[in-house]
Every structure is written in structure tokens, then in C-alpha cells.
XYZ file of C-alpha atoms in Angstrom:
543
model
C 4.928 -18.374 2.736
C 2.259 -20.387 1.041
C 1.751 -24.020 2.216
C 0.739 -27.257 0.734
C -1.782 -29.060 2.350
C -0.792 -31.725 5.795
C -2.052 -35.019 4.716
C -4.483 -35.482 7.324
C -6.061 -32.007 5.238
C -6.882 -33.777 1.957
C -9.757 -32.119 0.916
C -7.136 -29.139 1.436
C -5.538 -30.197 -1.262
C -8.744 -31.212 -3.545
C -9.827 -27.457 -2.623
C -7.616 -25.243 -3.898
C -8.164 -24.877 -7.953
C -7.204 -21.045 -8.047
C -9.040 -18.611 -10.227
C -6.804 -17.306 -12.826
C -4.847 -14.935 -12.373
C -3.868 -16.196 -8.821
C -1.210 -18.716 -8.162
C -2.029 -21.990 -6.112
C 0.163 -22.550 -2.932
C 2.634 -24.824 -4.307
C 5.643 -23.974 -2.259
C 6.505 -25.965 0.753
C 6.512 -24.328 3.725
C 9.743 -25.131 6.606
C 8.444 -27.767 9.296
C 8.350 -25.004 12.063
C 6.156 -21.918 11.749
C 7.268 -20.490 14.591
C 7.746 -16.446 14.135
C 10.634 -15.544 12.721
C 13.305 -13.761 14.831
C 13.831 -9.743 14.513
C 17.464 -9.323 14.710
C 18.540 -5.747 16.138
C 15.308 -5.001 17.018
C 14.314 -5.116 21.024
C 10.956 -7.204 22.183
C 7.907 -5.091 22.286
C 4.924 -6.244 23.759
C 2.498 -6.238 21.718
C 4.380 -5.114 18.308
C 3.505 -8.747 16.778
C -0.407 -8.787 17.773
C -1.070 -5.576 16.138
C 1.050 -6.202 12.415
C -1.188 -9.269 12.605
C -4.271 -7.243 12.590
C -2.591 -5.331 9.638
C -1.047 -7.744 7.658
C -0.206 -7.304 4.548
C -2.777 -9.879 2.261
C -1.034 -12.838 0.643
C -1.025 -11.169 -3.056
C 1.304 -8.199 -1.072
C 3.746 -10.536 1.031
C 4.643 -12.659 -2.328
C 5.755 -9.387 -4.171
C 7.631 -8.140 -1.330
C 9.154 -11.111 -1.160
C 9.987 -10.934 -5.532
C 10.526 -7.215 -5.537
C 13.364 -7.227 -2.752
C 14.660 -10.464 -2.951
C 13.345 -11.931 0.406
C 11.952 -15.411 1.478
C 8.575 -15.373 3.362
C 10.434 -15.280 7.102
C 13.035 -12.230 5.979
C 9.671 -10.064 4.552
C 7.658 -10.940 7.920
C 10.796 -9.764 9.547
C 11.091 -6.475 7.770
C 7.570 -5.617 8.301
C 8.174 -6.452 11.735
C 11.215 -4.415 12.002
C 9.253 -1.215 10.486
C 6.657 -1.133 12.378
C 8.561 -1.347 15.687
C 11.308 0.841 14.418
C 9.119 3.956 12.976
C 8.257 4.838 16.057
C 11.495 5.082 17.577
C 12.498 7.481 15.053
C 9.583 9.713 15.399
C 10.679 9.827 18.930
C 13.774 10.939 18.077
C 13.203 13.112 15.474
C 11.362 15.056 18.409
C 13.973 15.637 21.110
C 16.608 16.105 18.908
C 14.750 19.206 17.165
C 16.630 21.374 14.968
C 19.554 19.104 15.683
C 18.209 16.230 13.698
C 19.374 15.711 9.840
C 16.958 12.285 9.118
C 16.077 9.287 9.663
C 16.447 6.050 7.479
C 16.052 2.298 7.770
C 19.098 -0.016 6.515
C 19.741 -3.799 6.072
C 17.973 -6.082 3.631
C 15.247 -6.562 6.399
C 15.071 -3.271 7.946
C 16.998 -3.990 11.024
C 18.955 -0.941 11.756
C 17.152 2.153 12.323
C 20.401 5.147 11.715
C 19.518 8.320 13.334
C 21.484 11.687 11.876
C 22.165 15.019 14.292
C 24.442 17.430 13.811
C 25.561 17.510 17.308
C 27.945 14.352 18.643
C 26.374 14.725 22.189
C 22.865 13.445 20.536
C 24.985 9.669 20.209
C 24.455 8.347 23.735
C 20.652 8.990 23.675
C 20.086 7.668 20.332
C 21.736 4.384 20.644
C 20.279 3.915 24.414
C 16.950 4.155 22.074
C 18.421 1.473 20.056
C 19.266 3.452 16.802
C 22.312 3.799 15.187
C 23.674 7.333 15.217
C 25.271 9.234 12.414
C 27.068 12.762 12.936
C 26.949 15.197 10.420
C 27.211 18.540 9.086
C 24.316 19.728 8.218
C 20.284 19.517 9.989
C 17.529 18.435 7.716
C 16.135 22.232 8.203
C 19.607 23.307 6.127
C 19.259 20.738 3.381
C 15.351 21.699 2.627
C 16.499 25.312 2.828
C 19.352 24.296 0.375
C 16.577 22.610 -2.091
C 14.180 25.696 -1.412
C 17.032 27.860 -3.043
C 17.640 25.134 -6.287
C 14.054 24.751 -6.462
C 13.688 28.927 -6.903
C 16.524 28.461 -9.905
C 14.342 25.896 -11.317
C 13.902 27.492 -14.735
C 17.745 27.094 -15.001
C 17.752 23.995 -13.951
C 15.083 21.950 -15.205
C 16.474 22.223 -18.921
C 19.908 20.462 -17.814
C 18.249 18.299 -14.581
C 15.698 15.115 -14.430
C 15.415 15.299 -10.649
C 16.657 16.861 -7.429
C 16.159 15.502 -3.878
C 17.549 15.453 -0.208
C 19.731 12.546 0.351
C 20.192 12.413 3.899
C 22.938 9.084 3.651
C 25.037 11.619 1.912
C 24.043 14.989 3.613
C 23.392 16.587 0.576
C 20.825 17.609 -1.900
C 21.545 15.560 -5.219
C 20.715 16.456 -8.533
C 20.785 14.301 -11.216
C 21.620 15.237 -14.942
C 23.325 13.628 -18.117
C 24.871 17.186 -18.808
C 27.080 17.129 -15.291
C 28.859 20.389 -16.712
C 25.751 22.256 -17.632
C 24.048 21.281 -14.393
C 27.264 22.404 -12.230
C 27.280 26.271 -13.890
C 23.086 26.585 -13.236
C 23.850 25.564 -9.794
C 25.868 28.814 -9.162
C 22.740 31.247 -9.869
C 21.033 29.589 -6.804
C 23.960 31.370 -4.173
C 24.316 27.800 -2.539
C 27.349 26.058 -0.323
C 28.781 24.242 -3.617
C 29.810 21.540 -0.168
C 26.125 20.856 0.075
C 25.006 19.625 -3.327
C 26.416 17.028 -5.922
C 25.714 16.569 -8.883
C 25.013 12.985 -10.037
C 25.179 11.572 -14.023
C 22.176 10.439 -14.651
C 20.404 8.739 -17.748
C 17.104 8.696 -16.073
C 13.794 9.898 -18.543
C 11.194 10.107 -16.453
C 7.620 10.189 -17.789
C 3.830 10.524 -16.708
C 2.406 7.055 -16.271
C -1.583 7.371 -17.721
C -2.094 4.943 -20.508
C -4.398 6.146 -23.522
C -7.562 3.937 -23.806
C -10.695 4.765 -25.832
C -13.606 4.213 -23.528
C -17.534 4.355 -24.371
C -19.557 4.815 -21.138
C -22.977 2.752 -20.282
C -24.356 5.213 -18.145
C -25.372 3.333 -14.449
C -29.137 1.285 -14.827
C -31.185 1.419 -12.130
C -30.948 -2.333 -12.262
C -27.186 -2.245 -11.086
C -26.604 -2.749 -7.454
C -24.462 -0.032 -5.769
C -20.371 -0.696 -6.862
C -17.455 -0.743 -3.963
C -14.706 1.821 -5.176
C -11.337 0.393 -4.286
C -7.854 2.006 -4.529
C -5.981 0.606 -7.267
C -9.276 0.052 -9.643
C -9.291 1.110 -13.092
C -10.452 4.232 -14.354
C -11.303 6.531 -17.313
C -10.990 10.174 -17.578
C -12.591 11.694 -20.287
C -12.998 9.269 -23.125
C -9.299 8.022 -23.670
C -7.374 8.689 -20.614
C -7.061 5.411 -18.015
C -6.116 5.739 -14.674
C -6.028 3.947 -11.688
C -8.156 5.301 -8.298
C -5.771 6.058 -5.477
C -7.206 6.354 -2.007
C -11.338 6.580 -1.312
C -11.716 10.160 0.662
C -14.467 12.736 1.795
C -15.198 16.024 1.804
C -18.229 16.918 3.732
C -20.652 14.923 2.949
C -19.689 14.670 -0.912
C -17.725 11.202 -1.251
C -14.547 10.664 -3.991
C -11.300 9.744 -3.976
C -7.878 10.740 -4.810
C -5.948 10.240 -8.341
C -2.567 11.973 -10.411
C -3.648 15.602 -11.056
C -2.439 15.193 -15.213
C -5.121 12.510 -15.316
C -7.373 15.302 -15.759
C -8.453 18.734 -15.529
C -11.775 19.606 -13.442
C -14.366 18.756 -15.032
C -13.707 16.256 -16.286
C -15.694 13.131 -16.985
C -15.099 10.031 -15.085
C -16.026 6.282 -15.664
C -15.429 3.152 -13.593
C -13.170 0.089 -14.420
C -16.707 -1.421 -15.483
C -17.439 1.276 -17.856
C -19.838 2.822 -16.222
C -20.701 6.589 -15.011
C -18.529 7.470 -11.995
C -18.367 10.980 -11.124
C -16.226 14.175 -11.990
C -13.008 15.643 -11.279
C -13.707 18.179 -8.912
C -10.015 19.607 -8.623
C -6.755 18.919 -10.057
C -2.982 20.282 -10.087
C -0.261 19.545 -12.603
C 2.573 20.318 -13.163
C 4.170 22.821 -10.436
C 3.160 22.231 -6.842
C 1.912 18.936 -7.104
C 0.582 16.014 -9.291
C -2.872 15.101 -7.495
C -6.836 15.276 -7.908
C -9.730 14.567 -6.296
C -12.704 13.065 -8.027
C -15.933 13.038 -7.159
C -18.159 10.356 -7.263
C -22.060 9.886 -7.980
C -24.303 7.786 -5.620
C -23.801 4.301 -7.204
C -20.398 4.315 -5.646
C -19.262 3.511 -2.276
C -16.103 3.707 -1.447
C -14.254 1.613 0.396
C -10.961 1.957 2.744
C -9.128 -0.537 0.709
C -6.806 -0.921 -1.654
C -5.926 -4.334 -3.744
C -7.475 -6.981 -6.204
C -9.236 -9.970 -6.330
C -6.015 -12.147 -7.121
C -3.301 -10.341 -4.946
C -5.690 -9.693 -2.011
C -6.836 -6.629 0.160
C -5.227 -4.210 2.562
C -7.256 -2.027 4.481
C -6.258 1.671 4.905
C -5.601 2.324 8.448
C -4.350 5.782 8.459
C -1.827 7.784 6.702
C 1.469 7.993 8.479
C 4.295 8.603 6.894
C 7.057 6.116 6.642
C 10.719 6.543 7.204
C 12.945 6.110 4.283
C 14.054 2.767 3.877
C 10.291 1.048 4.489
C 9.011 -0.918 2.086
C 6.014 0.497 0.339
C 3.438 -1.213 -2.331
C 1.592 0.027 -4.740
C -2.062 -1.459 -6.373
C -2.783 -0.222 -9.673
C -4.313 -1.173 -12.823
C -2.519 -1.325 -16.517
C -2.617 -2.477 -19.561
C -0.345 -5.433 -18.017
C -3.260 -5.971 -15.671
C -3.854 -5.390 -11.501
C -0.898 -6.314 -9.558
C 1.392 -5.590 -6.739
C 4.322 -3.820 -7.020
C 6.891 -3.161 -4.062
C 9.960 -1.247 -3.083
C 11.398 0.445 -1.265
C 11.051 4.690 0.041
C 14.959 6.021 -1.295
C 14.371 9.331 -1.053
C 11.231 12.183 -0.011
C 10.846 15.918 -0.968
C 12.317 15.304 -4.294
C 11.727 17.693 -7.162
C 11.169 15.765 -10.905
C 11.262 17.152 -14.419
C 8.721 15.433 -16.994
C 8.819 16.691 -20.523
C 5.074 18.291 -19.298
C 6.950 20.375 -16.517
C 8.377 20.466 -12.984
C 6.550 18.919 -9.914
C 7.880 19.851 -6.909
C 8.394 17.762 -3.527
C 7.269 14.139 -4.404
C 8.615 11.058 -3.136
C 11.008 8.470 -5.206
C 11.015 4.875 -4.402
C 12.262 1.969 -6.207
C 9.153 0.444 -6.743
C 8.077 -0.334 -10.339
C 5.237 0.784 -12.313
C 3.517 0.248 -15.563
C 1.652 2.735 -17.987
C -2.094 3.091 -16.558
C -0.368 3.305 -13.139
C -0.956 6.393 -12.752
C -2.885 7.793 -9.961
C -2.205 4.393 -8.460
C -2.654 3.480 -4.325
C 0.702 3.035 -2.209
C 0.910 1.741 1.312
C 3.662 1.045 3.613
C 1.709 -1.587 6.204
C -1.666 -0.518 6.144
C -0.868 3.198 6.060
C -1.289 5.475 2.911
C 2.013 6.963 1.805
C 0.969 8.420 -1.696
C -0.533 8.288 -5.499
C 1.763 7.285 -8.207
C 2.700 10.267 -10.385
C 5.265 8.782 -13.252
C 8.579 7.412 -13.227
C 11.807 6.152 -15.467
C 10.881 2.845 -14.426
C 9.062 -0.433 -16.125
C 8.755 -3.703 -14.301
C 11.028 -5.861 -16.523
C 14.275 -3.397 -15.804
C 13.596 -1.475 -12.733
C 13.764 2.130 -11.915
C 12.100 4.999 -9.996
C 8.867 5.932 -9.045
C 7.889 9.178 -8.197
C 4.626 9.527 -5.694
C 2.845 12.253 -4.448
C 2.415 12.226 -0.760
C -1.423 11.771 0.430
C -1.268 14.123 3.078
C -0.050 16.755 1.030
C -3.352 15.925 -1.716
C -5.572 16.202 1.816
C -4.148 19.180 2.754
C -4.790 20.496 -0.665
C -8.430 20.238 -1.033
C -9.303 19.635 2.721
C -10.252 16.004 2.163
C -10.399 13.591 5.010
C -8.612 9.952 4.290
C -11.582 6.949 4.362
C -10.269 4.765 6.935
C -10.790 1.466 8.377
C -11.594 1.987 11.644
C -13.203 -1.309 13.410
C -11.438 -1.156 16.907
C -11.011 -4.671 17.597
C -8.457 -5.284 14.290
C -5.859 -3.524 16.086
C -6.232 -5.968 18.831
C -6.477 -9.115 17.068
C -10.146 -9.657 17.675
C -12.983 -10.496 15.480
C -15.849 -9.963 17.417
C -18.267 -7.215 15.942
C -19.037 -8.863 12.547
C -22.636 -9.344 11.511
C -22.197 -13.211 11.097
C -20.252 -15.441 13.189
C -20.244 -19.023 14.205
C -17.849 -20.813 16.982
C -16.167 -24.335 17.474
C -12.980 -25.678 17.491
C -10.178 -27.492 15.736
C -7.725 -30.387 16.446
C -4.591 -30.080 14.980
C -4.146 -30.619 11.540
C -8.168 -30.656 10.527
C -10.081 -29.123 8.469
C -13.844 -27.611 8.920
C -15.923 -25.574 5.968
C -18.500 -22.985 7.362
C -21.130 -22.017 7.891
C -22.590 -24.803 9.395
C -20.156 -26.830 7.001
C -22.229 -25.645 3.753
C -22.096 -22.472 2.433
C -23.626 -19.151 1.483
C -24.696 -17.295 -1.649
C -24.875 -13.742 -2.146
C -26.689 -12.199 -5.107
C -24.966 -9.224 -5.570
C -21.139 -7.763 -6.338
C -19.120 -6.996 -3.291
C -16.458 -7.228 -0.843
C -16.716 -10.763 1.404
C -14.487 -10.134 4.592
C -13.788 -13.165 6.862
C -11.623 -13.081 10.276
C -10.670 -15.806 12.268
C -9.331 -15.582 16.077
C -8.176 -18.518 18.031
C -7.391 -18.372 21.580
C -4.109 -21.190 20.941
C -0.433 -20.740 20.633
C -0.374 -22.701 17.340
C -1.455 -21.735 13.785
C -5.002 -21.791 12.442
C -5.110 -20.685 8.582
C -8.409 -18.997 6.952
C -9.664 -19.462 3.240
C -12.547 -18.175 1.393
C -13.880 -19.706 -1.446
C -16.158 -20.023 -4.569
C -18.315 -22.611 -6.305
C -17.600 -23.239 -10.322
C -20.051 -25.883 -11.078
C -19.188 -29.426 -9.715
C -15.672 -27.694 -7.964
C -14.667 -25.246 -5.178
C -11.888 -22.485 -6.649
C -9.952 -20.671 -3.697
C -10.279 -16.509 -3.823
C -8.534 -15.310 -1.424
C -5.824 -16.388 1.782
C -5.176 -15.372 5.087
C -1.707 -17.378 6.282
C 0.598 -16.075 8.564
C 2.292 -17.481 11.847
C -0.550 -16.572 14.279
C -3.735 -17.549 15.711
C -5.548 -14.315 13.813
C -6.072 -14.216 10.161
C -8.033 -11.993 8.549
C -9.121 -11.584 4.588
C -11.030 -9.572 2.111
C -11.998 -10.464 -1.729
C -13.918 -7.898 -4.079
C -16.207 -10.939 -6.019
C -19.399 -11.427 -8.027
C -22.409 -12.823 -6.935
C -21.986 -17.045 -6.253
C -22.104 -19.562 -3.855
C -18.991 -19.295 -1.383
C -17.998 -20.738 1.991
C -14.987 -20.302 4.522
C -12.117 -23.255 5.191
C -10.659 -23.282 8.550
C -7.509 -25.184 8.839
C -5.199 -26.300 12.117
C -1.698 -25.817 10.400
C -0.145 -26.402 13.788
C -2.190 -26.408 17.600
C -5.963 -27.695 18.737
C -8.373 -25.534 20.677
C -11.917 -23.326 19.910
C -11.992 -20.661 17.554
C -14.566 -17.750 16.094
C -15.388 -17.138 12.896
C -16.596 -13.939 11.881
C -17.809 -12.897 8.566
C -19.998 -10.150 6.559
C -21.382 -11.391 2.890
C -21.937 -8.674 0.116
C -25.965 -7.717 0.328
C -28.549 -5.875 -2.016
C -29.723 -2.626 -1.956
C -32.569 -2.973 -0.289
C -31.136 -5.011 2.888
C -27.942 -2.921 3.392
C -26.234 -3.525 6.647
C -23.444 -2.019 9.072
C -20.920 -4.386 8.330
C -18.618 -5.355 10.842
C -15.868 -3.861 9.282
């Protein structure tokens, strides 16, 4: 939650003049800061340390908290519960083999972790693994098999059907139509168990989400220092066709990333959110087996294993393993309503959706909003890629679906490999490693600027990252920020309930320096910290 400043912090409170579009801390946080309790979910050793080293930034946590109706302790305690639950059904999802019929996550914050087989003697291992079991009648290997036989009848279906999924609550494979009737006779040509589908009245339109924007590219002078490519960025394909980047990947030595596949065909043209010469599309697909492309870039981009925005924050890409349904899952992507998080929830995978363009088969849905432009757009569920945004029937104002094309399918595909952050000590809670760090130590409730209590200036457009690590059982808070003139603005805010906070802000070139304050606890901390540098005196950075 964000905090206002302790009164023994007042040049806190002087401080923090927030850029536009961000919004100042303004609401009061509860007296104790203690970490909020996990209910159903047993203690695991070091479950907390390690969703501290891949929190979500503060941009991310304040539209979890909007998009599903939480306060600050209830989305810490989701995230919490996800990360410690996935695992458990992964596990299961193992032993129980051809028994098992899905997996899901239930509760407001995640807390119950329901585990369906088809066999009742599967009950007594799956609650002694503290999971909630569900018996029913068919295995997740029959429902895909089901689909697999509606998805051969699709040109029967598509004209009466918007969409057609596994719902594994229901142990069925739904399809969704405003002609009920019509839908019901196509579904006899696919020779299916009529007990194994329904058919579900449905108003839903979906639509491709790229927004039509004339663009005139400016080429790349040799004068420009290099630009950082991060998921959820702007893009242009072609000269009227905007976009948004997905995730930054590789393919040999060639470097690119990911976008939707009806963003456009290979060949294609790119340019960056800055208008200038990106790269190509090297391969696309749309409509049929997929909505996804990779573009390549040229070498004045380097991309980055991020995803986010200046205002909303960072989150660096750690991997991408699939989340259960149930998990929350963001999504960074630029419109014409501007950069923003979005957030939902996974409802349903292997889904099938008609646009008026044609059929793509086996996306995602979630209940996470999107705008026009979002197209191609980054989603995460805690650090880990899920997908790229393909369309929807939903708007931000009224709700709806998203559909998203899973990333490891789009790999896969084109045999790209994910960029990843890979520093070892963030999954530890360390921040030794960085190319700049100072030392020193706080009493409770003060504040301290660094470096050296000045600041430092960097010349050039890039990505500042800043980590802090306290060995205390309080609550140290990090913020970076940037000189206007006479006035410091704040740019970016690393708060959560532990002695580890870690940040990253895509800025321009300006003065900036790091505040350090005690929200709760005394005792020595480090600081470490890489600054965006010119061409000519690239470094490794720390992260």
C-alpha cells in the first residue's frame, strides 16, 4: 500500500512531487506493516524471501488491487498464495497422471488450491498435500480430446459460435453462442458425448485489438544512443498499424521480440514507440493455429527482460511458467488511452475464439481488460511470462474477456528463446553484484539520499535499477528520483513489508539520486545501483 511520510521523514514528504502520469502516495498506510497472514496456505520456508525478489512494481500491485477489488494486504496475500500454491499443483498434476482433470485456484485471494481426478482414491493424497479435491467424470486428456473433435467441426461451428474452451469447474467443454439452437444441431456433426459439452448464451463480439495510427518514420541518426526495447512499448507496423511489443526474445544470435501475428505479415516494416527504424517482422501466423509474430530488430535496439512503464513501474521476466487457472495475471501495453496496467484473472486455457478475421485456435481467456493498441501486448503472472494479447470483447470501462496467446507456444513456433532476467542473487534477496554500491545504515524512521547524499547524472536514455537489502527485521523503503529545476519529482517505488526492495525506471537523461527510508527497524544496509551509460562506456550491469 502506498504510505505517507512519518514525521520525523519530512523531507519525505517535501520529496515526492510525482511526474504525471503517476499518482503520489496519498493513502495512509495501517500502523503495523507486519506481513499479512496467508490463510489456507501452510508456512514455507523461504516462499516470502523469494516473491520479494519478484515483486510485482508498485504501478502492478495498485491495479491488482483496482482490477479485483483487493486492499494492499489481500493482493500481497494472493500473490503469496500463488506462488506457494502452483507448485503444489504441478506436483499433483504429476502423480495423478491420466487420472487428473485440472487444476484451479479459488477464493478472492487465491487461498484454496482444488485439485480434479477422476478416481475418488486420489482424495486422501491430495488434501494431505493441502489441496482441495474434486471427483469427477471425466480426465483433462477426455475434455481436450472432446475440443479436438469440435475444433475439427469448426467450419460448422464458427458461423453460430464466438468461443469454445475447457471448463474444468464444470467438466465440460463450453461453447458460447447467441444462436443456442443453431449451435446445439452443429454440435451433432462432431460425434461427441452431448453429457460433455454445454452450450452457453452468449452476447460476446470479440475483436482484434491493433489500433490504426498513421506513422512517418525518422530513420535512427548515428547521433542516437542505443534504445532499451521493453515489453509493453509502443509500436508501428507498416505505416498505420500500432502495436504494443510483447516479450524481448532471441534466435541465434539475431535479437527481436514477440508481438500478435495480425499485427503484420513478414516483412513487414517496423518502427519504435519513438518513431524511429526498428526492425522487421520476420514471421507471423493469423488466423488458424495461432495469433503471434516475431520481429526482428536492427542494432540500435537492445532488448531488455522487462516489461512495464515509467509511471506503473517494471517487472522483470524471470521465466515463462505457466500459471494455474485462477492466478492473477497483468498485462503492459500501450493505447491510444496511454501505458497502463491491466489485471485479472486466468478463467479459462486452450480456448478456441472466432473474430470476424477467422478462427484461432487454443488461446487463453482471462478477465483482464484491454484497450485498442493492446494488441501484441506483455502478460505476466509474478514475474513469469504467460502470453501476448490477441483481442477480446472487452474495454476497460465495462469489463470482459481477453484472449492471449500463450508464449511458449510463440517459442515453440519459431524456436525463439525467452530473454530472461537471470542475476542469481534476486531470487535470494541479495543485491550484491551491481556495478555501484555504497553501505551505511539507518535508525528508525530516517531518511538518507545517495550517493554520498548528492546525486548522479546520466547523459543518456535508459533503464536506472536500484536494490536495497537490509540485514533487520523491520522495513526499509527505496525511492529513485529526478531533478526538475529547483525540485526533486519521485519516478519510481519499491515498498513492500520487507527488508529488500528492489526498482527499475526506463528515464531520460537528468540528474537523479536514491532515498532510503526506515519505515519501521534501525540497522546497516547496501545500496546497489547501475545508471544508464553511453555508447562508448557500456558496462555489464548488475542486472
Amino acid at each position: 500500500m502506498f504510505r505517507t511520510c512519518a514525521a520525523a521523514a519530512v523531507g519525505c514528504c517535501l520529496a515526492i512531487t510525482v511526474l504525471a502520469p503517476m499518482t503520489a502516495p496519498a493513502v495512509a498506510a495501517p500502523a503495523a506493516q507486519a506481513v499479512p497472514a496467508v490463510s489456507g496456505v501452510k508456512a514455507a520456508g523461504r516462499g516470502l524471501s523469494a516473491l520479494s525478489a519478484r515483486k510485482p512494481p508498485m504501478g502492478m500491485l495498485a491495479a491488482i488491487q483496482r482490477d479485483l477489488g483487493l486492499n494492499a494486504n489481500q493482493a500481497q496475500s494472493r500473490l503469496l498464495n500463488e506462488s506457494r500454491l502452483s507448485p503444489i499443483a504441478t506436483q499433483l498434476h504429476e502423480r495423478l497422471g491420466d487420472r487428473f482433470a485440472g487444476s484451479w485456484l479459488q477464493g478472492p485471494i487465491g487461498q484454496t488450491l482444488v485439485v480434479a481426478t477422476t478416481s475418488r482414491a486420489d482424495a486422501a493424497q491430495i488434501t494431505a498435500a493441502g489441496a482441495e479435491p474434486l471427483i469427477v467424470a471425466r480426465s483433462l486428456a477426455k475434455l481436450q480430446a472432446v475440443k479436438d473433435k469440435l475444433t475439427a467441426a469448426r467450419p460448422a461451428l464458427s458461423a453460430v459460435s464466438s468461443t469454445r474452451y475447457i471448463d474444468l469447474k464444470t467438466n465440460k467443454v463450453v461453447i458460447s453462442s447467441s444462436t443456442p439452437k443453431a449451435t446445439a444441431n452443429s454440435i451433432k456433426a462432431a460425434d461427441v458425448a452431448p453429457a460433455a459439452v454445454r452450450v452457453a448464451l452468449s452476447a460476446e463480439r470479440p475483436r482484434l485489438l491493433q489500433a490504426s495510427v498513421p506513422v512517418i518514420p525518422q530513420g535512427y541518426p548515428p547521433s542516437v544512443p542505443p534504445t532499451d526495447l521493453v515489453g509493453g512499448q509502443a509500436y508501428y507496423a507498416g505505416t498505420a498499424t500500432r502495436c504494443s511489443v510483447g516479450f524481448a526474445v532471441t534466435k541465434g544470435t539475431q535479437k527481436g521480440f514477440v508481438s500478435a501475428g495480425h499485427c503484420g505479415a513478414p516483412g513487414t516494416a517496423t518502427v519504435g514507440f519513438n518513431r524511429l527504424t526498428q526492425g522487421s517482422v520476420r514471421a507471423s501466423t493469423f488466423p488458424g493455429d495461432g495469433d503471434h509474430s516475431w520481429v526482428a530488430l536492427n542494432d540500435a535496439w537492445t532488448p531488455r527482460p522487462e516489461v512495464g512503464n515509467d509511471s506503473g513501474g517494471i517487472m522483470h521476466v524471470y521465466g515463462s511458467k505457466e500459471a494455474i487457472e485462477g492466478s492473477s495475471v497483468c498485462l503492459a501495453g500501450s493505447s491510444l488511452a496511454g501505458l497502463d496496467w491491466h489485471c485479472g484473472t486466468i478463467t479459462q486455457r486452450e480456448a478456441d475464439v472466432t473474430y470476424p478475421e477467422g478462427v484461432v485456435e487454443d488461446v487463453m481467456r482471462t478477465s483482464a481488460c484491454a484497450h485498442l493498441g493492446n494488441a501484441g501486448a506483455a502478460m505476466l503472472s509474478i514475474g513469469q511470462a504467460q502470453g501476448i494479447v490477441s483481442g477480446g470483447s472487452s474495454d476497460c470501462e465495462n469489463g470482459g474477456v481477453t484472449y492471449v496467446q500463450p508464449i511458449n507456444d510463440i517459442l515453440t513456433a519459431y524456436g525463439l528463446t525467452l530473454v530472461t532476467f537471470t542475476k542469481n542473487e534476486a531470487s535470494t534477496g541479495s543485491c550484491n553484484g551491481y556495478p555501484n554500491s555504497t553501505t551505511g545504515a539507518l535508525k528508525s524512521g530516517q531518511t538518507i539520499y545517495q550517493p554520498a547524499g548528492l546525486s548522479y547524472r546520466t547523459s543518456v536514455t535508459g533503464t536506472h535499477y536500484g536494490c536495497l537489502e537490509a540485514n533487520i527485521s523491520g522495513d526499509f523503503d527505496l525511492y529513485l528520483q529526478k531533478q526538475n529545476g529547483l525540485t526533486w519529482s519521485t519516478v519510481a517505488i519499491s515498498q513492500t513489508p520487507s527488508p529488500f526492495e528492489e526498482l527499475g525506471y526506463l528515464g531520460p537523461p537528468g540528474v537523479y539520486r536514491y532515498l532510503l527510508i526506515s519505515f519501521k527497524g534501525a540497522g546497516p544496509y547496501l545500496l546497489g545501483y547501475t545508471t544508464p551509460q553511453p555508447p562508448s562506456d557500456l558496462r555489464v550491469r548488475g542486472h
